[in-house]
Short mmCIF file of C-alpha atoms in Angstrom, two decimals:
data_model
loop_
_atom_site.label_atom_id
_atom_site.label_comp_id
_atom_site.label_asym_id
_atom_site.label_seq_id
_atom_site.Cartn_x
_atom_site.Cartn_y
_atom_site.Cartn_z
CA UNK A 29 -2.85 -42.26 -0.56
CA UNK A 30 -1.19 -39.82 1.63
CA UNK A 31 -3.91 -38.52 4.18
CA UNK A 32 -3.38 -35.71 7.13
CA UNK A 33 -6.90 -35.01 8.76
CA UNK A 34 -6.45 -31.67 11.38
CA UNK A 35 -9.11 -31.77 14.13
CA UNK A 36 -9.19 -30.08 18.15
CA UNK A 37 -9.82 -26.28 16.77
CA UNK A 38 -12.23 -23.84 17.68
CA UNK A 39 -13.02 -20.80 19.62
CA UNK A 40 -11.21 -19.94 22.91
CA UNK A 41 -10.88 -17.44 25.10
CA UNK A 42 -7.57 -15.12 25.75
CA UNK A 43 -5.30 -16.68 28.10
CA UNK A 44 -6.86 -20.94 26.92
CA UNK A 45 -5.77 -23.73 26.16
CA UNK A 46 -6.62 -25.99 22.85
CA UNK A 47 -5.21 -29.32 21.84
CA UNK A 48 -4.69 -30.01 18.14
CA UNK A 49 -4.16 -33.50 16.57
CA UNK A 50 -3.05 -34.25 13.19
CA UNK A 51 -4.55 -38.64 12.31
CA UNK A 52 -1.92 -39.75 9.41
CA UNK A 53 -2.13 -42.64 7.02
CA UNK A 54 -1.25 -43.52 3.31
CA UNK A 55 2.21 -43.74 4.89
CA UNK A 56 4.93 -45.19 7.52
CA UNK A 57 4.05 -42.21 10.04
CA UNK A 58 6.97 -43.30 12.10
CA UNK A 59 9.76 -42.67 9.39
CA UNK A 60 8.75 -38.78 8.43
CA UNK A 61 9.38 -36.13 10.78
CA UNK A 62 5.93 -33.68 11.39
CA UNK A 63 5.35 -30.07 11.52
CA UNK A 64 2.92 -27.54 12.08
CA UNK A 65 2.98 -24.59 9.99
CA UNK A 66 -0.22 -21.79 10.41
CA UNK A 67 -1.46 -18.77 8.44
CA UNK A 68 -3.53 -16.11 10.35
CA UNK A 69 -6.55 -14.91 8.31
CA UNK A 70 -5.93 -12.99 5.44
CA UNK A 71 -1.62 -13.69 5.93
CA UNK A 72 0.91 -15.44 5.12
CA UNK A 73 2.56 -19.00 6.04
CA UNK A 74 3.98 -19.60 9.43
CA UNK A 75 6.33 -22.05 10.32
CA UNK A 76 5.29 -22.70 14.22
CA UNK A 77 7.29 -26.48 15.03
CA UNK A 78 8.82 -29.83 14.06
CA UNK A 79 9.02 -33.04 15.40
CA UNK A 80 11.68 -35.47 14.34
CA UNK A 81 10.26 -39.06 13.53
CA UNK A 82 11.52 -40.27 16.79
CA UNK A 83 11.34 -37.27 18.71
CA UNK A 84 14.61 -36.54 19.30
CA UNK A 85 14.60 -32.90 18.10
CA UNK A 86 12.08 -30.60 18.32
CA UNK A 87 12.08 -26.80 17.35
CA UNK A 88 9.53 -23.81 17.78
CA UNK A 89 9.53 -20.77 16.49
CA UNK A 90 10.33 -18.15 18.91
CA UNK A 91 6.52 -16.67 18.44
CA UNK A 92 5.67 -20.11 20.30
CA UNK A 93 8.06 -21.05 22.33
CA UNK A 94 7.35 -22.06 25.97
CA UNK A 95 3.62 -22.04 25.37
CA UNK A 96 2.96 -24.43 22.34
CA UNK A 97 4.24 -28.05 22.68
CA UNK A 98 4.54 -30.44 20.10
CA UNK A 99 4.23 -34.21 19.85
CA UNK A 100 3.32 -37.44 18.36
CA UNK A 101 2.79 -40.70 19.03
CA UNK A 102 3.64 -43.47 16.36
CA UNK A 103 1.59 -46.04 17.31
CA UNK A 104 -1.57 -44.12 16.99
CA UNK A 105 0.04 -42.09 13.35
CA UNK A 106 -0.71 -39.00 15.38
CA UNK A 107 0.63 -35.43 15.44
CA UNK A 108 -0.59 -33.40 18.42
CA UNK A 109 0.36 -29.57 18.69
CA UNK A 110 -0.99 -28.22 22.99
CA UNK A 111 -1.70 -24.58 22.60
CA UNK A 112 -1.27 -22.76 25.97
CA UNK A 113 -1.70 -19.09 27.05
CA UNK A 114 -2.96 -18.32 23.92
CA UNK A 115 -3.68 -14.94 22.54
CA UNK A 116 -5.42 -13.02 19.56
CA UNK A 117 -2.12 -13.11 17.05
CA UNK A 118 -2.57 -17.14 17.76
CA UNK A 119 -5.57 -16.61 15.20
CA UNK A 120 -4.95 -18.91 12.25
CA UNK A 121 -5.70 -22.32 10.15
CA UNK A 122 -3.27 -24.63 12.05
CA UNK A 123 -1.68 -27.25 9.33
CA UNK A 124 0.01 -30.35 9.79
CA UNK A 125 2.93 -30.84 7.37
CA UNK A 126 4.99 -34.16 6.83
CA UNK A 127 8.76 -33.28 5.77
CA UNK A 128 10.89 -36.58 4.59
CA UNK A 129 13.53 -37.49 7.46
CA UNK A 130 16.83 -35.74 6.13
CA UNK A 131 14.81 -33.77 4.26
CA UNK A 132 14.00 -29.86 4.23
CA UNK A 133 10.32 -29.32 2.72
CA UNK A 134 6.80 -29.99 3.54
CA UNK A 135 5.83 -32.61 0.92
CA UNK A 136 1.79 -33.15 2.21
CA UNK A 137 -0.20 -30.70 3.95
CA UNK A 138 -3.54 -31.50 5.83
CA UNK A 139 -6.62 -28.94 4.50
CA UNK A 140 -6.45 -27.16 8.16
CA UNK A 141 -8.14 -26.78 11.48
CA UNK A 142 -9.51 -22.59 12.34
CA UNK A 143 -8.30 -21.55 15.71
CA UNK A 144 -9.64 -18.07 16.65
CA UNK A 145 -8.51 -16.88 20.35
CA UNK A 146 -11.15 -14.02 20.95
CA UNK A 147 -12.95 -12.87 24.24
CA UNK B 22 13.63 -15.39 12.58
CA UNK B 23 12.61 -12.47 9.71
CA UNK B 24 10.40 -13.88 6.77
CA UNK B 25 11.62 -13.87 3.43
CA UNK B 26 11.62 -11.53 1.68
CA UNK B 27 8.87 -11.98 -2.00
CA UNK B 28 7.22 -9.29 -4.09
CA UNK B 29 3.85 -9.06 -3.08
CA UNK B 30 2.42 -9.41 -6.15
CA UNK B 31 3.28 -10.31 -10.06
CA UNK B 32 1.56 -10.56 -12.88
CA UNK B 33 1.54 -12.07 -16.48
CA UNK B 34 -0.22 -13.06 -19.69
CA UNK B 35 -1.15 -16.20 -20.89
CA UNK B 36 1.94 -18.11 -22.68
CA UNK B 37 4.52 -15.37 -21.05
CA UNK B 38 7.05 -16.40 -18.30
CA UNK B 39 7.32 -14.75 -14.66
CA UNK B 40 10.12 -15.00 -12.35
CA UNK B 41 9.42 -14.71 -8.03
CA UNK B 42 11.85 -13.85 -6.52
CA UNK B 43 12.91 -14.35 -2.60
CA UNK B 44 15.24 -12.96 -0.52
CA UNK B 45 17.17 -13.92 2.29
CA UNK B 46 20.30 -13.83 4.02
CA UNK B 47 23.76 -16.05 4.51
CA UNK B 48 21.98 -17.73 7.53
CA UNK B 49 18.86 -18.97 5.39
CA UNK B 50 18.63 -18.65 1.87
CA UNK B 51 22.37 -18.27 1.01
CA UNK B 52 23.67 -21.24 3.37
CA UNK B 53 21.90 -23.68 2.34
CA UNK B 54 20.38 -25.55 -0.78
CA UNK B 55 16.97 -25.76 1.22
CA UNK B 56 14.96 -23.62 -0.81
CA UNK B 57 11.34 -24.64 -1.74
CA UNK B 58 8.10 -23.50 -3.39
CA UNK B 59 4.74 -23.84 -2.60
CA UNK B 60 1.82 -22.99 -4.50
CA UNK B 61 -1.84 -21.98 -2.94
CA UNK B 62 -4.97 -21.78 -4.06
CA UNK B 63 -7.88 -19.52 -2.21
CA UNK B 64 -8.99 -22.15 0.31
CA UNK B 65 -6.86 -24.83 -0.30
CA UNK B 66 -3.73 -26.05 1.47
CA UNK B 67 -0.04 -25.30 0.36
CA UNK B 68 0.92 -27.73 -2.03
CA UNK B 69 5.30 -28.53 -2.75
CA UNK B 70 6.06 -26.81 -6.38
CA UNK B 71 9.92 -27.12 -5.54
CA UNK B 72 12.13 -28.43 -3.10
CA UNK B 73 16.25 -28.23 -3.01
CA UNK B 74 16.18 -25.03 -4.88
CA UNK B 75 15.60 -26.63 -7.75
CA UNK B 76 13.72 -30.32 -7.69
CA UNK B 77 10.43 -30.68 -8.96
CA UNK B 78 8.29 -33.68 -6.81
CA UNK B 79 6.44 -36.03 -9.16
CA UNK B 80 3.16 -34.60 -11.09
CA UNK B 81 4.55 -30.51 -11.30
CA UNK B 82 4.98 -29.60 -14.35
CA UNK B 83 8.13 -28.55 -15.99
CA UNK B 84 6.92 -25.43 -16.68
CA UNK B 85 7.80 -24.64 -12.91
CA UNK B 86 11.52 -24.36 -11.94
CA UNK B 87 13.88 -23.00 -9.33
CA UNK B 88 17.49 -21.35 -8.69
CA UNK B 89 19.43 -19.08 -6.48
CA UNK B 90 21.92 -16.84 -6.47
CA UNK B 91 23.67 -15.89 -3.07
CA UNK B 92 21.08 -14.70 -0.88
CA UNK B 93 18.19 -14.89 -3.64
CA UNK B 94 16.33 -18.07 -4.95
CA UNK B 95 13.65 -17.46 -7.58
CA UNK B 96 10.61 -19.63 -9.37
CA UNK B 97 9.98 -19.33 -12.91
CA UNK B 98 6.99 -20.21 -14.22
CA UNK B 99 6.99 -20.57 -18.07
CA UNK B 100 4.02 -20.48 -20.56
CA UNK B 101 1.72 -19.12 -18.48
CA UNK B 102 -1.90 -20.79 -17.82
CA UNK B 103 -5.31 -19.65 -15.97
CA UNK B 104 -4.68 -22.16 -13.54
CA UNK B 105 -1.80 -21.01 -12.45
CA UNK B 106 -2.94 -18.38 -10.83
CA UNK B 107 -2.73 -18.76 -6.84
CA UNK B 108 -0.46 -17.22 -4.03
CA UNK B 109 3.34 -18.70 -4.20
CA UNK B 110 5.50 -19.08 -0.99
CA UNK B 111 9.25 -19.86 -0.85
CA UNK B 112 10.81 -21.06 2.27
CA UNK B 113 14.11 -22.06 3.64
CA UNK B 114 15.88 -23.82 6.42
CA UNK B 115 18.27 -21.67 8.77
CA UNK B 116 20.88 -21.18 10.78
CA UNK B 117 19.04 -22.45 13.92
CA UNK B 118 17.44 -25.61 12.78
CA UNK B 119 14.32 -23.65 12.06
CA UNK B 120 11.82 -23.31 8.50
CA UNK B 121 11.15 -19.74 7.48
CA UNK B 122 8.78 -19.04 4.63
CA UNK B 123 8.89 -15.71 2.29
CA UNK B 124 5.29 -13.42 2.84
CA UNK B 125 3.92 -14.84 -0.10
CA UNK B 126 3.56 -13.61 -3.86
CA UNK B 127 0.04 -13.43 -5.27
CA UNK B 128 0.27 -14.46 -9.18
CA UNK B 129 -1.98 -12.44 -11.82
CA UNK B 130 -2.31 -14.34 -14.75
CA UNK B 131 -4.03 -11.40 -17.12
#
């Protein structure tokens, strides 16, 4: 069974930092490529990055750019998504998505990890 | 990097059949055959309705199904059940390797 388990979220201040991992299993983590996709409370869904399964291409949305970075590692079937200079509109439950390689959709979703970024 | 555009809201009776639609542009929607569907329940994470404008992953029902026209992709959901009653995103790949998702339609089933 195809399992994504969020964890690393919380409360932070304006201006933090926060670490967010995404633990896979149920599946060859190494052949999928990852993203993270958030909804602020109360909103709509967010596309905020993707990873290739190797790592060779990674995107961000311009919202995030330069002060989220995105990663994995494959031998631990981990998804990891540092949160820099973070501020209020950051406010959301952060998702981990898998997307087939070659593919364009986000065929498991984890149930979520709460960031709030409030003083 | 504009969402999609979705009505906000629809609604329908049991056993009738509602149509979503979303709207794009040349550089999402309309370039590519990238369109997909998600369905969410209050609480509960996304889950894939559609994918490729028009696939349905194993265990959706056929009463779900997808198209586009130019710029426009819709989801049509047929015969109409409690259950089916959730918010529904579309969302497309663009023009600069990115994912862009519609604002969401919320689903009244009457």
């Amino acid at each position: 069974e195809v399992q994504l388990v969020e964890s690393g979220g919380g409360l932070v201040k304006p201006g933090g930092s926060l670490r967010l991992s995404c633990a896979a299993s149920g599946f060859t983590f190494s052949s999928y490529s990852m993203n993270w996709v958030r909804q602020a409370p109360g909103k709509g869904l967010e596309w905020v990055s993707s990873i290739s399964s190797s790592s060779s291409y990674i995107y961000y949305a311009d919202s995030v750019k330069g002060r989220f970075t995105i990663s994995r590692d494959n031998a631990k079937n981990s998804l990891y998504l540092q949160m820099n200079s973070l501020r209020a509109e950051d406010t959301a439950v952060y998702y981990c998505a898998r997307e087939p390689e070659g593919a364009i959709h986000f065929d498991y979703w984890g149930q979520g990890t709460l960031v709030t970024v409030s003083s | 990097q504009s969402a999609l555009t979705q009505p906000a809201s629809v609604s329908g009776s049991p056993g009738q059949s509602i149509t979503i639609s979303c709207t794009g542009t040349s550089s999402d929607v309309g370039g590519y055959n990238y369109v997909s569907w998600y369905q969410q329940h209050p609480g509960k994470a996304p889950k894939l309705m559609i994918y490729d404008v028009s696939n349905r992953p194993s265990g959706v029902s056929n009463r779900f199904s997808g198209s586009k026209s130019g710029n426009t992709a819709s989801l049509t959901i047929s015969g109409l059940q409690a259950e089916d009653e959730a918010d529904y995103y579309c969302s497309s790949y663009t023009s600069s390797s990115f994912r862009v998702f519609g604002g969401g339609t919320k689903l009244t089933v009457l």
